[in-house]
GROMACS .gro file of C-alpha atoms in nm:
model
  189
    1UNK     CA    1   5.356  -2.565  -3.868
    2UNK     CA    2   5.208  -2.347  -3.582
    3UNK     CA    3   4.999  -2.191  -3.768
    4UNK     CA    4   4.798  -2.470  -3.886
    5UNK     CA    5   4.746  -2.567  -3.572
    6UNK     CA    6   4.588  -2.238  -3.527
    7UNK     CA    7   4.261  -2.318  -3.648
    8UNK     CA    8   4.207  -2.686  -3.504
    9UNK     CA    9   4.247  -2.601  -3.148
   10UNK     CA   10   3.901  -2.312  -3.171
   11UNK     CA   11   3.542  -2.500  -3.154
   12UNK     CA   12   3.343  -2.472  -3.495
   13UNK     CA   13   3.163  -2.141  -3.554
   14UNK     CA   14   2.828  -2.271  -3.608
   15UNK     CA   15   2.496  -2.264  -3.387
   16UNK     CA   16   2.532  -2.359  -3.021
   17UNK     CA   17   2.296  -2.622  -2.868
   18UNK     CA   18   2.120  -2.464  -2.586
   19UNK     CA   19   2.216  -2.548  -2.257
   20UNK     CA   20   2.031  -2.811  -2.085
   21UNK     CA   21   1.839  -2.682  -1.801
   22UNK     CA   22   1.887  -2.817  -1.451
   23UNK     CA   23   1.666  -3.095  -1.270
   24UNK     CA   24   1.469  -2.916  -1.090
   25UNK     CA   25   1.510  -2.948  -0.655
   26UNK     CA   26   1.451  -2.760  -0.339
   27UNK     CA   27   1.854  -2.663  -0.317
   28UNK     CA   28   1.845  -2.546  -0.706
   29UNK     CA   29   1.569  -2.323  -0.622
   30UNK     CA   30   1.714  -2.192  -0.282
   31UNK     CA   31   2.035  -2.126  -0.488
   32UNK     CA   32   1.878  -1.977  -0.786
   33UNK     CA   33   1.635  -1.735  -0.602
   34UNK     CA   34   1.992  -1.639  -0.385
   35UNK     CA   35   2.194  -1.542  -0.637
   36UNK     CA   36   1.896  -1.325  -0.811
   37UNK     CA   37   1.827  -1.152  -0.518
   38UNK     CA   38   2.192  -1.081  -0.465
   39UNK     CA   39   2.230  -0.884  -0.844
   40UNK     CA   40   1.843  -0.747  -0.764
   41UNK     CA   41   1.618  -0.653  -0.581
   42UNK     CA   42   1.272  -0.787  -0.605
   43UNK     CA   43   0.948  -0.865  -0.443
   44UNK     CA   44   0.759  -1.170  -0.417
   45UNK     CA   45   0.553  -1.153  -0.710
   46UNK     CA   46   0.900  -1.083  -0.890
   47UNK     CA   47   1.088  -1.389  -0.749
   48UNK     CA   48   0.795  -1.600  -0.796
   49UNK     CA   49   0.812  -1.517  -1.224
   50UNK     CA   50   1.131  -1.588  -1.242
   51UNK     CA   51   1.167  -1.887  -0.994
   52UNK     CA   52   0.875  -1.987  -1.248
   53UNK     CA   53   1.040  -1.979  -1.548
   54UNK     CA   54   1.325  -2.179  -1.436
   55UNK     CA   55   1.056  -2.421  -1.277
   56UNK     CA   56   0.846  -2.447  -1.593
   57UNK     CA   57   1.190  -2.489  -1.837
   58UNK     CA   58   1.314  -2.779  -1.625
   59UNK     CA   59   0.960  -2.952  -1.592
   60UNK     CA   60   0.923  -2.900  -1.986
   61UNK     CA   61   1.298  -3.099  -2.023
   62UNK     CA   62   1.321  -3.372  -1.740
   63UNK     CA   63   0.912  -3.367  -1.690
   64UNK     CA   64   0.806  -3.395  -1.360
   65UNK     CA   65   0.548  -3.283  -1.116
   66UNK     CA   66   0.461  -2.902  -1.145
   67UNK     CA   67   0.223  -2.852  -0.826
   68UNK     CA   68   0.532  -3.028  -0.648
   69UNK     CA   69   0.757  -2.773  -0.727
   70UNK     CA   70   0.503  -2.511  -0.652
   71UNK     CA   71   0.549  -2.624  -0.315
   72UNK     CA   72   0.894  -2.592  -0.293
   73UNK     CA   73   0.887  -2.236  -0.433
   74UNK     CA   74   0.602  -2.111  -0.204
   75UNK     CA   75   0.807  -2.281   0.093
   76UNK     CA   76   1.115  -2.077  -0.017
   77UNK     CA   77   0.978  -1.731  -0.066
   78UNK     CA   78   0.819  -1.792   0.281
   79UNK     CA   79   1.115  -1.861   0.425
   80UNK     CA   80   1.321  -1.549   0.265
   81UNK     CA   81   1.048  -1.318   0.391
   82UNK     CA   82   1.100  -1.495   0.717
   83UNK     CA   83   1.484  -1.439   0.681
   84UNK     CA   84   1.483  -1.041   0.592
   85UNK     CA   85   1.614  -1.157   0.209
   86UNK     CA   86   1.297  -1.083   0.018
   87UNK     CA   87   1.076  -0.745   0.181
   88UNK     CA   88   0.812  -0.583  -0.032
   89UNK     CA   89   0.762  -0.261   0.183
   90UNK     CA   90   1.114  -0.221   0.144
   91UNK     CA   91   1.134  -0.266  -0.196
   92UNK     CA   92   0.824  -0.025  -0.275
   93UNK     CA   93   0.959   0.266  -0.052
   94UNK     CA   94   1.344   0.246  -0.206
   95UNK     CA   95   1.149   0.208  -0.584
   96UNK     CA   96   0.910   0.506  -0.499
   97UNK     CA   97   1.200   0.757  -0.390
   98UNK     CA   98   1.421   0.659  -0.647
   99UNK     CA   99   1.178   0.690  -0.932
  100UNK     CA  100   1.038   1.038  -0.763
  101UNK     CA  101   1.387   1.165  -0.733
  102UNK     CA  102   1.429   1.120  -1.072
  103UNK     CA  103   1.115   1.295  -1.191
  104UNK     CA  104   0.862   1.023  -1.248
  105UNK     CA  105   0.488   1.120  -1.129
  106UNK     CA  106   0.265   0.933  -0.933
  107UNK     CA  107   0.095   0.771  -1.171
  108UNK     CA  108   0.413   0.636  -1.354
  109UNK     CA  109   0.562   0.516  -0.992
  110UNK     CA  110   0.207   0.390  -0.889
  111UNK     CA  111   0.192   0.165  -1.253
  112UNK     CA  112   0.584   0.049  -1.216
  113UNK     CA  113   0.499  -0.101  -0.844
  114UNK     CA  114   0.172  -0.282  -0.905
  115UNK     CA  115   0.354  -0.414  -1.228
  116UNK     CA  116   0.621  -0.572  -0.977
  117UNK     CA  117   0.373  -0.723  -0.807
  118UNK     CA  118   0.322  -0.505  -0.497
  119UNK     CA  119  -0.003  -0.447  -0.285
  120UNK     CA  120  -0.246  -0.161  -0.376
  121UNK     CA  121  -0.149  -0.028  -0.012
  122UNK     CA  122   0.132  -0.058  -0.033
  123UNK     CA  123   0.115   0.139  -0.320
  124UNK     CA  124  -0.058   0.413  -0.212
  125UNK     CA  125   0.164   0.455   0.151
  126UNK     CA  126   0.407   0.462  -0.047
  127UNK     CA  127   0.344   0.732  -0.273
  128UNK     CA  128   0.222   0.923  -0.033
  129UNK     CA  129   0.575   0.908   0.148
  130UNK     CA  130   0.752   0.971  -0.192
  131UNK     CA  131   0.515   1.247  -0.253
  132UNK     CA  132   0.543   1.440   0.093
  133UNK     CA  133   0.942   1.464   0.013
  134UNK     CA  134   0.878   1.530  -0.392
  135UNK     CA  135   0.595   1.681  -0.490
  136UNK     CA  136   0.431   1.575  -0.864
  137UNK     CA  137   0.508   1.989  -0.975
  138UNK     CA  138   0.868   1.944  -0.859
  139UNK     CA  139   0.898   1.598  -1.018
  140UNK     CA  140   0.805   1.768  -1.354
  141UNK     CA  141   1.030   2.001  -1.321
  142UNK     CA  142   1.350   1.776  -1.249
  143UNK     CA  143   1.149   1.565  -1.598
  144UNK     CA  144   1.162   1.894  -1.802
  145UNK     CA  145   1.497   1.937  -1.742
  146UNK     CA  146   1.624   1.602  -1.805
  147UNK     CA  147   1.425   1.606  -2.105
  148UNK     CA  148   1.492   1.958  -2.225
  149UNK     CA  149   1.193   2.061  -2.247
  150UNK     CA  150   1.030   2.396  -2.174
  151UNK     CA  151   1.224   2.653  -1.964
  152UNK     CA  152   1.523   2.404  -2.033
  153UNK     CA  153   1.553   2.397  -2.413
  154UNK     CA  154   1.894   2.507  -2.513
  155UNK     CA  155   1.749   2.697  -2.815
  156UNK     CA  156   1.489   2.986  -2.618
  157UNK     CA  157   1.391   3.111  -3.013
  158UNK     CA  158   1.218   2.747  -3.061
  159UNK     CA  159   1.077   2.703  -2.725
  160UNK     CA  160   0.680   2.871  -2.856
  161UNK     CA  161   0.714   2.666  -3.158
  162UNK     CA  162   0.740   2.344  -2.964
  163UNK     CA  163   0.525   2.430  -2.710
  164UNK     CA  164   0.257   2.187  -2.775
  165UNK     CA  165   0.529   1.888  -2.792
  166UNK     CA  166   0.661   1.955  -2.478
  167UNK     CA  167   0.334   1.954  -2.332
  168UNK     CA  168   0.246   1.599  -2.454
  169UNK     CA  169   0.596   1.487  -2.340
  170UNK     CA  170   0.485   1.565  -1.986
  171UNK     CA  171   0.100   1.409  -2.066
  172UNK     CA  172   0.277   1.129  -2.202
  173UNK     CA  173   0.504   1.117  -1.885
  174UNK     CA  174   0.230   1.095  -1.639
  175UNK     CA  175   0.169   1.435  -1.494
  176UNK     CA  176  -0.138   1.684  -1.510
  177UNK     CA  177  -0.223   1.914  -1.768
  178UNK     CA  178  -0.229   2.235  -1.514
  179UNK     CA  179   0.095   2.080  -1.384
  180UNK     CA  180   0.262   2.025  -1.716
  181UNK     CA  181   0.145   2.390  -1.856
  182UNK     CA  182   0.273   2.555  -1.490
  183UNK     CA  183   0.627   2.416  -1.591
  184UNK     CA  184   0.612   2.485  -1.978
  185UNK     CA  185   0.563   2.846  -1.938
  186UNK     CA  186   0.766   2.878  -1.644
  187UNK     CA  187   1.045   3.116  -1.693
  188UNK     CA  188   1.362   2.985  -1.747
  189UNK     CA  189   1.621   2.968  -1.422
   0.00000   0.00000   0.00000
């Protein structure tokens, strides 16, 4: 008898409905943008997109008036930069050491921030901080040796024959062509 109970207690397997989205309001917002910023970090530009989506997903179920909650959004980022919550210098100088630690070159980090929305000053201070600590040769070194490539190829005998590769994987990875040649025939450490 249990086990034909079993089966009736689960929900039926089919297609979900998709979850209605929430009336848009000032408070839905200010909680929505909160608990974003608390699993990421963003900038303004960031939080904006997805503050919009949410905005533009409500307005398209309940209706309502868009420039309205425009308002409310602009409002709120305002007062997060106010608050310390949402900082775009900060974000750029954390993104640009952590991407130039990992061996990304300055045209890779400089592409990454603008996509995110930050200033084209910002940008380039930025860099230029990453870039005193890093430089672009020893950024495509740590990226050759993530990627194997090079120097750091586990099989030496095939390292001539894929010579050319490994220079388009550091073309393709943003750096130089004197750079990425200076690494490839680099002897191995």
């Amino acid at each position: 008898m249990d086990e034909a109970r079993e089966g009736q207690d689960r929900k039926p397997a089919g297609p979900r409905k998709p979850k209605r989205p929430r009336k848009v309001s000032p408070t839905y917002l200010e909680n929505a943008a909160l608990h974003y910023l608390k699993r990421y970090a963003a900038t303004q530009s960031q939080l904006k997109r997805v503050l919009m989506r949410r905005v533009d997903k409500s307005l398209k179920f309940h209706g309502g008036d868009r420039a309205e909650a425009l308002g409310w959004m602009d409002a709120l980022v305002a007062k997060l930069v106010r608050n310390g919550l949402l900082n775009d210098e900060a974000y750029a100088r954390m993104k640009a050491h952590s991407l130039r630690a990992s061996g990304r070159s300055t045209r890779v980090i400089a592409q990454k921030l603008r996509l995110k929305g930050v200033s084209a000053e910002l940008v380039t201070q930025k860099l230029a901080d990453a870039t005193a600590e890093v430089s672009d040769e020893e950024a495509a070194r740590i990226w050759a040796r993530k990627k194997r490539l090079g120097p750091f190829r586990k099989n030496a005998s095939t390292r001539e024959e894929n010579r050319q590769k490994d220079l388009a994987a550091l073309a393709r990875a943003g750096f130089s062509f004197g750079i990425a040649k200076k690494i490839i025939d680099s002897t191995p450490e």
